[in-house]
Each structure stands twice: as C-alpha cells, then as structure tokens.
Tab-separated table of C-alpha atoms and ligand atoms in Angstrom:
chain	number	residue	atom	x	y	z
A	1	UNK	CA	-2.797	-70.847	-136.492
A	2	UNK	CA	0.322	-68.087	-135.964
A	3	UNK	CA	2.423	-68.892	-133.246
A	4	UNK	CA	3.790	-66.072	-131.415
A	5	UNK	CA	6.865	-65.631	-129.037
A	6	UNK	CA	7.256	-62.531	-127.270
A	7	UNK	CA	11.244	-61.645	-125.507
A	8	UNK	CA	10.888	-59.888	-122.329
A	9	UNK	CA	7.808	-59.702	-119.462
A	10	UNK	CA	8.275	-56.404	-118.488
A	11	UNK	CA	5.724	-53.342	-118.951
A	12	UNK	CA	5.822	-53.549	-122.985
A	13	UNK	CA	5.200	-57.574	-122.907
A	14	UNK	CA	2.811	-57.789	-120.876
A	15	UNK	CA	1.038	-55.494	-122.750
A	16	UNK	CA	2.265	-57.516	-125.939
A	17	UNK	CA	0.158	-60.653	-124.146
A	18	UNK	CA	-2.218	-58.559	-122.669
A	19	UNK	CA	-3.029	-57.527	-126.622
A	20	UNK	CA	-2.836	-60.487	-127.871
A	21	UNK	CA	-5.237	-62.540	-125.153
A	22	UNK	CA	-7.370	-59.676	-125.021
A	23	UNK	CA	-7.763	-58.779	-128.366
A	24	UNK	CA	-7.633	-62.038	-129.783
A	25	UNK	CA	-11.411	-62.095	-131.929
A	26	UNK	CA	-9.974	-58.829	-133.664
A	27	UNK	CA	-5.846	-59.223	-134.497
A	28	UNK	CA	-7.135	-62.895	-135.271
A	29	UNK	CA	-9.619	-61.397	-137.572
A	30	UNK	CA	-6.361	-59.445	-139.343
A	31	UNK	CA	-4.378	-61.399	-139.353
A	32	UNK	CA	-5.766	-63.564	-141.295
A	33	UNK	CA	-6.128	-66.315	-139.054
A	34	UNK	CA	-5.419	-67.394	-134.956
A	35	UNK	CA	-2.594	-65.808	-133.123
A	36	UNK	CA	-1.655	-67.242	-129.654
A	37	UNK	CA	1.540	-66.399	-127.790
A	38	UNK	CA	3.385	-69.769	-127.951
A	39	UNK	CA	5.928	-68.727	-124.836
A	40	UNK	CA	7.442	-65.934	-123.064
A	41	UNK	CA	11.220	-65.327	-123.075
A	42	UNK	CA	12.228	-63.628	-119.119
A	43	UNK	CA	15.271	-64.149	-117.514
A	44	UNK	CA	12.509	-64.320	-113.990
A	45	UNK	CA	9.900	-66.614	-112.524
A	46	UNK	CA	6.049	-65.542	-112.462
A	47	UNK	CA	3.922	-67.374	-110.257
A	48	UNK	CA	0.547	-67.123	-110.256
A	49	UNK	CA	1.015	-65.078	-113.242
A	50	UNK	CA	-1.662	-66.053	-115.812
A	51	UNK	CA	0.366	-67.105	-118.925
A	52	UNK	CA	2.934	-68.708	-116.508
A	53	UNK	CA	2.751	-71.601	-118.057
A	54	UNK	CA	4.108	-69.433	-121.101
A	55	UNK	CA	6.909	-68.550	-119.475
A	56	UNK	CA	10.775	-69.758	-120.866
A	57	UNK	CA	14.058	-69.510	-119.937
A	58	UNK	CA	16.084	-70.626	-123.288
A	59	UNK	CA	16.317	-68.719	-126.149
A	60	UNK	CA	16.553	-71.787	-128.339
A	61	UNK	CA	13.330	-73.470	-127.469
A	62	UNK	CA	11.812	-70.164	-129.880
A	63	UNK	CA	15.030	-70.401	-132.274
A	64	UNK	CA	14.731	-74.015	-133.248
A	65	UNK	CA	10.544	-74.077	-133.283
A	66	UNK	CA	9.434	-74.173	-136.600
A	67	UNK	CA	6.371	-73.419	-135.092
A	68	UNK	CA	7.209	-69.666	-134.082
A	69	UNK	CA	7.101	-67.137	-137.296
A	70	UNK	CA	6.704	-63.947	-135.673
A	71	UNK	CA	8.858	-63.053	-132.784
A	72	UNK	CA	8.100	-59.636	-130.596
A	73	UNK	CA	11.544	-58.133	-129.476
A	74	UNK	CA	10.523	-56.042	-126.512
A	75	UNK	CA	13.103	-56.608	-123.976
A	76	UNK	CA	15.220	-53.237	-124.695
A	77	UNK	CA	18.553	-52.649	-124.517
A	78	UNK	CA	21.347	-53.313	-127.184
A	79	UNK	CA	23.044	-56.257	-125.645
A	80	UNK	CA	21.034	-59.870	-126.202
A	81	UNK	CA	17.789	-58.618	-128.034
A	82	UNK	CA	20.954	-57.952	-131.643
A	83	UNK	CA	22.155	-61.377	-130.895
A	84	UNK	CA	18.537	-62.289	-129.985
A	85	UNK	CA	17.482	-60.388	-133.020
A	86	UNK	CA	20.081	-60.687	-135.537
A	87	UNK	CA	19.614	-65.436	-135.647
A	88	UNK	CA	15.316	-64.989	-135.243
A	89	UNK	CA	15.657	-62.884	-138.519
A	90	UNK	CA	17.738	-65.716	-140.179
A	91	UNK	CA	16.251	-68.136	-139.394
A	92	UNK	CA	13.065	-67.227	-141.616
A	93	UNK	CA	11.765	-65.658	-138.522
A	94	UNK	CA	10.026	-62.075	-138.631
A	95	UNK	CA	10.664	-59.157	-135.415
A	96	UNK	CA	8.437	-56.899	-133.986
A	97	UNK	CA	9.871	-54.133	-131.390
A	98	UNK	CA	9.774	-51.135	-129.058
A	99	UNK	CA	13.608	-51.391	-128.628
A	100	UNK	CA	14.553	-47.878	-130.037
A	101	UNK	CA	18.029	-47.736	-128.918
A	102	UNK	CA	18.560	-50.996	-130.784
A	103	UNK	CA	16.880	-49.511	-134.032
A	104	UNK	CA	18.966	-46.994	-133.872
A	105	UNK	CA	21.933	-48.702	-134.211
A	106	UNK	CA	21.303	-51.584	-136.012
A	107	UNK	CA	18.652	-50.829	-138.490
A	108	UNK	CA	19.764	-50.518	-141.921
A	109	UNK	CA	22.020	-53.688	-140.997
A	110	UNK	CA	18.635	-55.706	-139.409
A	111	UNK	CA	16.416	-54.894	-142.492
A	112	UNK	CA	19.068	-56.334	-144.637
A	113	UNK	CA	19.117	-59.611	-142.752
A	114	UNK	CA	15.437	-59.551	-142.524
A	115	UNK	CA	15.083	-59.020	-146.556
A	116	UNK	CA	18.043	-61.713	-146.628
A	117	UNK	CA	15.877	-64.948	-145.259
A	118	UNK	CA	12.487	-63.002	-147.100
A	119	UNK	CA	10.677	-62.149	-143.120
A	120	UNK	CA	10.402	-58.261	-141.798
A	121	UNK	CA	11.463	-56.583	-138.753
A	122	UNK	CA	8.741	-54.140	-137.674
A	123	UNK	CA	9.708	-51.614	-135.603
A	124	UNK	CA	5.998	-49.065	-135.190
A	125	UNK	CA	6.285	-48.801	-131.592
A	126	UNK	CA	9.817	-47.550	-131.373
A	127	UNK	CA	9.037	-44.020	-131.633
A	128	UNK	CA	5.505	-42.381	-130.324
A	129	UNK	CA	4.521	-45.325	-128.655
A	130	UNK	CA	0.737	-46.381	-129.642
A	131	UNK	CA	0.959	-43.447	-132.295
A	132	UNK	CA	1.104	-44.498	-135.932
A	133	UNK	CA	4.317	-42.801	-137.709
A	134	UNK	CA	6.695	-45.353	-138.841
A	135	UNK	CA	4.113	-46.952	-140.521
A	136	UNK	CA	2.444	-43.847	-142.752
A	137	UNK	CA	6.136	-42.366	-143.938
A	138	UNK	CA	6.913	-45.387	-145.730
A	139	UNK	CA	3.372	-46.263	-146.537
A	140	UNK	CA	1.039	-43.258	-147.102
A	141	UNK	CA	3.597	-40.433	-147.112
A	142	UNK	CA	6.176	-42.155	-149.118
A	143	UNK	CA	5.153	-40.372	-152.720
A	144	UNK	CA	6.464	-36.748	-150.574
A	145	UNK	CA	10.309	-35.299	-150.400
A	146	UNK	CA	9.696	-35.266	-146.780
A	147	UNK	CA	11.567	-31.189	-145.730
A	148	UNK	CA	11.234	-31.475	-141.978
A	149	UNK	CA	10.130	-33.982	-139.166
A	150	UNK	CA	9.737	-32.077	-136.064
A	151	UNK	CA	7.797	-33.098	-132.812
A	152	UNK	CA	7.688	-34.195	-128.777
A	153	UNK	CA	8.934	-38.096	-129.064
A	154	UNK	CA	9.682	-38.418	-125.109
A	155	UNK	CA	6.638	-39.105	-122.974
A	156	UNK	CA	8.898	-39.135	-119.869
A	157	UNK	CA	10.221	-35.177	-120.490
A	158	UNK	CA	6.816	-34.345	-121.567
A	159	UNK	CA	4.747	-35.251	-118.511
A	160	UNK	CA	7.421	-33.815	-116.757
A	161	UNK	CA	7.738	-30.442	-117.976
A	162	UNK	CA	3.866	-29.778	-118.023
A	163	UNK	CA	4.113	-31.237	-114.778
A	164	UNK	CA	6.280	-27.802	-114.065
A	165	UNK	CA	4.978	-25.310	-116.176
A	166	UNK	CA	0.695	-26.492	-114.747
A	167	UNK	CA	1.889	-27.106	-111.367
A	168	UNK	CA	5.548	-25.607	-110.533
A	169	UNK	CA	6.400	-29.726	-109.464
A	170	UNK	CA	9.426	-30.635	-108.355
A	171	UNK	CA	12.129	-32.540	-111.100
A	172	UNK	CA	12.484	-35.595	-109.466
A	173	UNK	CA	9.370	-36.283	-107.577
A	174	UNK	CA	8.027	-35.507	-110.948
A	175	UNK	CA	10.417	-37.767	-112.042
A	176	UNK	CA	9.129	-40.597	-109.682
A	177	UNK	CA	5.727	-40.785	-111.185
A	178	UNK	CA	6.412	-40.876	-114.325
A	179	UNK	CA	9.035	-43.985	-113.205
A	180	UNK	CA	5.592	-45.168	-111.288
A	181	UNK	CA	2.921	-45.156	-114.243
A	182	UNK	CA	5.508	-47.386	-116.538
A	183	UNK	CA	7.217	-43.810	-119.375
A	184	UNK	CA	10.255	-43.918	-118.355
A	185	UNK	CA	13.659	-45.978	-119.125
A	186	UNK	CA	15.218	-47.758	-116.930
A	187	UNK	CA	17.731	-45.551	-116.600
A	188	UNK	CA	15.969	-42.143	-116.361
A	189	UNK	CA	18.382	-40.452	-117.465
A	190	UNK	CA	17.407	-41.979	-120.970
A	191	UNK	CA	14.908	-39.955	-120.442
A	192	UNK	CA	16.008	-36.123	-119.321
A	193	UNK	CA	19.962	-35.540	-121.170
A	194	UNK	CA	17.853	-36.064	-124.716
A	195	UNK	CA	18.968	-39.954	-125.385
A	196	UNK	CA	15.752	-41.225	-126.247
A	197	UNK	CA	14.052	-38.394	-128.227
A	198	UNK	CA	17.376	-38.347	-129.902
A	199	UNK	CA	16.690	-41.935	-130.666
A	200	UNK	CA	13.714	-41.579	-132.491
A	201	UNK	CA	14.821	-39.136	-134.943
A	202	UNK	CA	18.067	-41.035	-136.200
A	203	UNK	CA	14.881	-43.077	-136.366
A	204	UNK	CA	12.857	-40.879	-138.523
A	205	UNK	CA	15.723	-38.860	-140.246
A	206	UNK	CA	16.845	-42.280	-142.236
A	207	UNK	CA	13.779	-43.493	-143.407
A	208	UNK	CA	13.118	-39.654	-144.122
A	209	UNK	CA	16.294	-40.281	-145.970
A	210	UNK	CA	16.726	-43.644	-146.966
A	211	UNK	CA	20.725	-43.736	-145.125
A	212	UNK	CA	21.524	-43.966	-142.227
A	213	UNK	CA	21.502	-41.118	-139.177
A	214	UNK	CA	24.016	-42.296	-136.795
A	215	UNK	CA	22.584	-41.402	-133.522
A	216	UNK	CA	25.840	-40.751	-131.672
A	217	UNK	CA	26.670	-38.036	-133.876
A	218	UNK	CA	23.187	-35.492	-133.658
A	219	UNK	CA	23.589	-32.850	-131.491
A	220	UNK	CA	21.528	-33.658	-127.845
A	221	UNK	CA	20.403	-31.757	-125.462
A	222	UNK	CA	18.322	-32.336	-121.954
A	223	UNK	CA	15.094	-31.277	-120.066
A	224	UNK	CA	17.871	-30.899	-116.861
A	225	UNK	CA	19.253	-27.687	-116.926
A	226	UNK	CA	15.752	-25.762	-117.261
A	227	UNK	CA	14.337	-23.730	-113.772
A	228	UNK	CA	10.860	-23.487	-113.027
A	229	UNK	CA	11.936	-19.418	-113.341
A	230	UNK	CA	11.804	-19.943	-117.023
A	231	UNK	CA	8.500	-22.028	-117.428
A	232	UNK	CA	7.586	-18.312	-116.006
A	233	UNK	CA	9.557	-15.459	-118.652
A	234	UNK	CA	7.966	-18.229	-121.447
A	235	UNK	CA	4.419	-17.587	-119.900
A	236	UNK	CA	4.753	-13.591	-119.927
A	237	UNK	CA	6.181	-13.622	-123.268
A	238	UNK	CA	3.340	-15.896	-125.326
A	239	UNK	CA	5.799	-19.410	-125.348
A	240	UNK	CA	5.885	-22.796	-123.987
A	241	UNK	CA	8.764	-24.994	-123.877
A	242	UNK	CA	9.145	-27.840	-125.193
A	243	UNK	CA	11.263	-30.536	-126.462
A	244	UNK	CA	11.400	-30.931	-129.596
A	245	UNK	CA	13.090	-33.268	-131.943
A	246	UNK	CA	13.193	-32.178	-134.708
A	247	UNK	CA	14.800	-33.506	-138.380
A	248	UNK	CA	15.434	-31.157	-141.492
A	249	UNK	CA	16.223	-31.646	-145.523
A	250	UNK	CA	18.832	-29.030	-145.771
A	251	UNK	CA	18.874	-27.840	-149.778
A	252	UNK	CA	22.440	-28.789	-150.357
A	253	UNK	CA	21.362	-32.554	-149.310
A	254	UNK	CA	22.598	-32.365	-145.848
A	255	UNK	CA	20.255	-33.048	-142.889
A	256	UNK	CA	20.094	-31.399	-139.865
A	257	UNK	CA	19.210	-33.039	-137.124
A	258	UNK	CA	19.105	-32.368	-132.768
A	259	UNK	CA	16.892	-32.996	-129.845
A	260	UNK	CA	17.042	-29.764	-127.764
A	261	UNK	CA	14.111	-27.840	-124.910
A	262	UNK	CA	12.839	-25.046	-126.923
A	263	UNK	CA	10.323	-21.925	-126.435
A	264	UNK	CA	7.712	-22.571	-128.708
A	265	UNK	CA	4.901	-20.198	-129.167
A	266	UNK	CA	1.620	-20.782	-127.123
A	267	UNK	CA	-0.833	-21.240	-131.132
A	268	UNK	CA	1.559	-23.339	-132.809
A	269	UNK	CA	0.008	-27.163	-132.461
A	270	UNK	CA	2.938	-28.983	-130.886
A	271	UNK	CA	2.577	-26.920	-127.290
A	272	UNK	CA	-0.514	-28.353	-126.772
A	273	UNK	CA	0.733	-31.351	-126.378
A	274	UNK	CA	0.565	-32.611	-122.663
A	275	UNK	CA	1.553	-34.613	-120.061
A	276	UNK	CA	2.422	-38.315	-121.573
A	277	UNK	CA	1.631	-37.935	-124.922
A	278	UNK	CA	3.323	-36.973	-127.737
A	279	UNK	CA	3.234	-34.957	-130.931
A	280	UNK	CA	4.992	-34.877	-134.379
A	281	UNK	CA	4.394	-32.347	-137.266
A	282	UNK	CA	5.531	-33.950	-140.601
A	283	UNK	CA	6.059	-31.885	-143.604
A	284	UNK	CA	6.308	-33.127	-147.019
A	285	UNK	CA	6.658	-31.296	-150.229
A	286	UNK	CA	3.527	-31.477	-152.292
A	287	UNK	CA	1.147	-32.340	-148.779
A	288	UNK	CA	2.030	-29.790	-146.734
A	289	UNK	CA	1.706	-30.438	-142.517
A	290	UNK	CA	0.310	-33.522	-140.919
A	291	UNK	CA	0.522	-34.073	-137.735
A	292	UNK	CA	0.284	-37.207	-135.176
A	293	UNK	CA	-0.670	-37.339	-132.079
A	294	UNK	CA	-1.556	-39.632	-129.306
A	295	UNK	CA	0.048	-41.501	-126.198
A	296	UNK	CA	4.206	-41.471	-126.627
A	297	UNK	CA	4.083	-43.640	-123.801
A	298	UNK	CA	3.316	-46.266	-121.580
A	299	UNK	CA	2.380	-50.712	-121.614
A	300	UNK	CA	-0.888	-50.905	-123.695
A	301	UNK	CA	-0.138	-47.967	-126.203
A	302	UNK	CA	3.350	-49.190	-127.193
A	303	UNK	CA	2.017	-53.542	-127.217
A	304	UNK	CA	-0.643	-52.259	-129.839
A	305	UNK	CA	1.628	-50.502	-131.828
A	306	UNK	CA	3.948	-53.678	-131.097
A	307	UNK	CA	1.197	-56.220	-131.999
A	308	UNK	CA	0.016	-54.247	-134.914
A	309	UNK	CA	3.239	-54.813	-136.480
A	310	UNK	CA	3.039	-58.488	-135.923
A	311	UNK	CA	-0.572	-58.724	-138.293
A	312	UNK	CA	1.383	-56.933	-140.733
A	313	UNK	CA	4.262	-59.817	-140.138
A	314	UNK	CA	1.099	-62.263	-140.256
A	315	UNK	CA	0.193	-60.907	-143.465
A	316	UNK	CA	3.074	-61.076	-145.095
A	317	UNK	CA	4.842	-64.251	-145.408
A	318	UNK	CA	7.754	-65.107	-146.854
A	319	UNK	CA	7.433	-61.645	-147.964
A	320	UNK	CA	9.415	-58.377	-147.021
A	321	UNK	CA	7.741	-55.146	-147.155
A	322	UNK	CA	9.871	-52.352	-148.186
A	323	UNK	CA	11.428	-49.767	-145.965
A	324	UNK	CA	14.581	-48.322	-146.706
A	325	UNK	CA	16.892	-47.530	-144.943
A	326	UNK	CA	20.916	-48.147	-146.799
A	327	UNK	CA	23.437	-48.273	-144.560
A	328	UNK	CA	25.770	-45.454	-146.369
A	329	UNK	CA	25.530	-42.638	-144.308
A	330	UNK	CA	23.577	-39.828	-144.303
A	331	UNK	CA	26.181	-35.976	-143.945
A	332	UNK	CA	24.765	-34.593	-141.108
A	333	UNK	CA	24.201	-30.703	-141.144
A	334	UNK	CA	25.949	-29.129	-138.585
A	335	UNK	CA	23.359	-27.231	-136.020
A	336	UNK	CA	25.060	-24.501	-134.690
A	337	UNK	CA	25.789	-23.567	-138.087
A	338	UNK	CA	21.966	-23.158	-137.384
A	339	UNK	CA	20.089	-19.745	-137.801
A	340	UNK	CA	17.411	-18.274	-134.933
A	341	UNK	CA	16.518	-16.197	-131.676
A	342	UNK	CA	18.018	-17.339	-128.261
A	343	UNK	CA	15.884	-16.270	-124.859
A	344	UNK	CA	18.815	-15.700	-121.671
A	345	UNK	CA	17.675	-15.141	-118.637
A	346	UNK	CA	20.146	-12.573	-116.492
A	347	UNK	CA	20.160	-11.578	-113.069
A	348	UNK	CA	18.125	-7.880	-113.418
A	349	UNK	CA	21.861	-5.983	-112.405
A	350	UNK	CA	23.516	-7.539	-115.162
A	351	UNK	CA	20.571	-6.398	-117.985
A	352	UNK	CA	21.846	-4.329	-119.821
A	353	UNK	CA	25.420	-6.655	-120.107
A	354	UNK	CA	23.014	-9.127	-122.273
A	355	UNK	CA	22.139	-6.054	-124.117
A	356	UNK	CA	25.953	-5.136	-124.682
A	357	UNK	CA	26.067	-8.406	-125.852
A	358	UNK	CA	22.710	-9.278	-128.221
A	359	UNK	CA	22.495	-5.613	-129.324
A	360	UNK	CA	18.841	-5.366	-131.218
A	361	UNK	CA	16.984	-7.488	-128.859
A	362	UNK	CA	14.420	-7.404	-126.200
A	363	UNK	CA	13.890	-6.872	-122.451
A	364	UNK	CA	10.939	-8.255	-120.073
A	365	UNK	CA	10.253	-8.745	-116.318
A	366	UNK	CA	8.200	-11.318	-114.515
A	367	UNK	CA	6.735	-9.918	-111.836
A	368	UNK	CA	7.431	-13.091	-109.496
A	369	UNK	CA	10.956	-12.895	-110.379
A	370	UNK	CA	11.592	-9.231	-109.715
A	371	UNK	CA	15.257	-10.348	-109.461
A	372	UNK	CA	16.002	-11.527	-112.676
A	373	UNK	CA	16.037	-10.116	-116.663
A	374	UNK	CA	14.553	-12.436	-119.365
A	375	UNK	CA	15.489	-11.107	-123.689
A	376	UNK	CA	14.741	-12.703	-126.105
A	377	UNK	CA	18.455	-12.073	-128.943
A	378	UNK	CA	17.833	-11.261	-132.594
A	379	UNK	CA	18.277	-14.179	-134.859
A	380	UNK	CA	21.644	-15.122	-134.838
A	381	UNK	CA	24.039	-17.693	-135.347
A	382	UNK	CA	23.872	-21.072	-132.963
A	383	UNK	CA	28.039	-20.667	-133.222
A	384	UNK	CA	27.621	-16.639	-132.476
A	385	UNK	CA	25.094	-17.122	-129.803
A	386	UNK	CA	27.334	-20.015	-127.757
A	387	UNK	CA	30.507	-17.727	-127.970
A	388	UNK	CA	29.076	-14.729	-126.590
A	389	UNK	CA	26.637	-15.972	-123.983
A	390	UNK	CA	29.831	-18.125	-122.170
A	391	UNK	CA	31.491	-14.983	-122.399
A	392	UNK	CA	28.705	-13.481	-120.302
A	393	UNK	CA	30.117	-15.796	-117.518
A	394	UNK	CA	27.777	-16.350	-114.426
A	395	UNK	CA	26.163	-13.151	-114.880
A	396	UNK	CA	23.655	-14.954	-117.237
A	397	UNK	CA	21.498	-17.709	-115.372
A	398	UNK	CA	20.180	-20.059	-118.541
A	399	UNK	CA	19.102	-20.191	-122.274
A	400	UNK	CA	16.484	-21.903	-124.510
A	401	UNK	CA	16.859	-21.575	-128.374
A	402	UNK	CA	13.322	-20.756	-129.893
A	403	UNK	CA	12.333	-22.357	-132.882
B	1	HSE	N1	10.711	-43.632	-122.022
B	1	HSE	C1	9.787	-43.425	-123.168
B	1	HSE	C2	9.151	-42.473	-123.826
B	1	HSE	C3	9.358	-45.213	-123.805
B	1	HSE	O1	9.362	-41.633	-121.870
B	1	HSE	O2	8.961	-41.790	-124.682
B	1	HSE	C4	7.867	-45.223	-124.773
B	1	HSE	O3	9.687	-44.712	-126.075
C-alpha cells in the first residue's frame, strides 16, 4: 500500500482526497499498488467530514512516519509550506504540489534537494490547473528547442474578462463569483494584479531555459485598469482582450518573460479560450505550435493533476525523474525594448493630439462611445510608446498592447 499525507484541507486538498478515494481503483492500478490517504494536516477540525478521523494538527507525525512515502503540499503560500516541503524531501518523501508561489520561489533548490535524497518534487498542478503542461514540456517536447510559450494561465482573470466582454458585467461582482467558485486566490489581488500568472510563467520559463527565472524580475501588469469601453473598441477592431503570459527565447540567448493584457485577433486560438479555461501555445523549433487547453483552476481539475504526480512518484520509488531547472539565473530581456503596436483610447476631441504623438497609425470610433476615439499606433519600442503616451496626460483614457 502507498500511504499518502495531504498538507492543507482547503479547496485543492479536499479535491485530492476526493480524487484518490473516488477514483481509487483506477489510481491504485496505475500506481501499481493501493493508494491510501493516511493523514490530512490542517489547523482546523472538520466535524462530520467523512475523513474526519484522518485530520491531524501535528506535522511531525507525517515526517516521522516511515509509512508515508508521498506528501501532497496543497497549503499554498511560502511560509510553513517551504519548511514542510524541505523536511519531507530531506526525509526521502516525495512531494507533489499545486503551490505555484513556492515552486516559483524555491523550485530550483527543492528539485536539487529531492534529487539529493532520491525522491521527487513534482508540480504539474502549479501551472494550468488540470491541463498537462509541465510533464509535456519535460518529456514529450524535450527534444525541442522551445522558442515561445504564450498563453492564458490565470482562470480567475480569464473568467472576469469573459464576463466583462460578453455581458458587460461589473468587475467586482464577477470577482466575487470567481471566489465563490473556488477559482480565486485567498488574496484575489494575486490574480487581478497578474502576480499569479507571473509566478506561472516564471515556472514555465525556468523549465524552458533550464535556468532560474526570478518571478520578481518579470514585467507584470494586471487587468484592473481595463474598462468596459476597451472591450467595445476591441470588438469593433476584430480583437479580444486577454491577460497573456509570455516567455520567448531571444536570439542573443536571453529570455523575455512578461504578463500583461493584450489585444489579440478574434481568430487567434487563444481568443477562443473563455471563462475559467486556460490555453497555452508552445512553439518548438521542430514541432511548430502545440496548443494546451483545459480547466485552469478549480478543485477537481487541480486535484487531478496533483494525484497524477502522486502516481508518477509511486511509479519511481527511490528514483528521481529528471527535471532540469538549475539555480543559475537566466538573463532576462527588458520588456521595454520590445517592439509592437499599441491601442490608445482617448477623448474624442483630443484624437488629433494622439495622432500627432503617434503619426502613421489608424484612428477609429465605436457608436456606443461617441465621446471617445480609438487609435492603433504603428510598430514602436515600448519605452518610446510609454514616453509619448505619458506626455499626453489626461487626454488619453487607456492603452493596451497588441500581440
Ligand atoms: N487563482 C488561480 C487561477 C488558481 O485563477 O488561475 C489556479 O492556479
């Protein structure tokens, strides 16, 4: 029997127990032995819960129990999750996690600790919820030089953007609904300000480069400055607005990593990714494009990915599955040096000033907003754009990058 401990009995933790128990025949057969949840660690008690008898409050019971070979860390945050993960790995217990914050911050070190103790640190659920992404990048696509990873990796913001676009819904109301559905982070600022997507692209960029990409150095902009009017202008121009996370291998050996709202053409595959779904386009130099699509957040999809990692650990007792992510820092390219077009929304009476600031662009209007005008600039460096945009002061109402 393979005995498992679950750290944290919140949304994902309860999902992990539900997947292991509900799919027990399947997961056990695939793991090669019966899987059993022996402990569930949480600060709280859960009177009346079907697994109440497995709830414990003392982590050392797990650490000191030689029967426990795999631990699911689904507590979230860095704090105790980091200490617990380190101690489990040092004791030779594999750890499977959905904790993107911890993976982004200490992934390289924890992988090294796992390798030194002949066990595994696995984090499929940390990016894209239930969508297989980490394992494909590490195995099926391992012969590729990955040129670009570009996608929607935060379910909460995609849910909010979809509702704003399709229903003109109020931002605050939709965020509340996303929290009720179990999509949002404990502090939803992590979602709406782009930090969650930033941590996820840091993880993917680290796997793509094999070096450490520091999430704190990644250019990140969230969705809080978007207005319903932006969606109307985007629609009139045949575009949609999506929060994209991008990692691109540069010719000089550097890597561009960034998170920001982008206008993308309606016929782009990523434009069709709606609600809580995530979509990630991976471009390899031999394969070309591969699209990964599915539920990017939520209890059971995320739990399913954690349990898949548990099965992988069970299949490799005493062995470490190769995952290249060195501690050496990757060289990040400055996002402000990138060239692209930009959308600018302005007061209608200042359209001539906008045109003068960005000559050679394209001006357009939408009937619902007669007091405003839209403008697409020509291709220019981001730092040049921002300088001129800021010079326009209160004549402009918003701006969005174009892919
Ligand atoms: N808050 C995250 C999201 C959860 O909305 O994508 C899944 O990582």
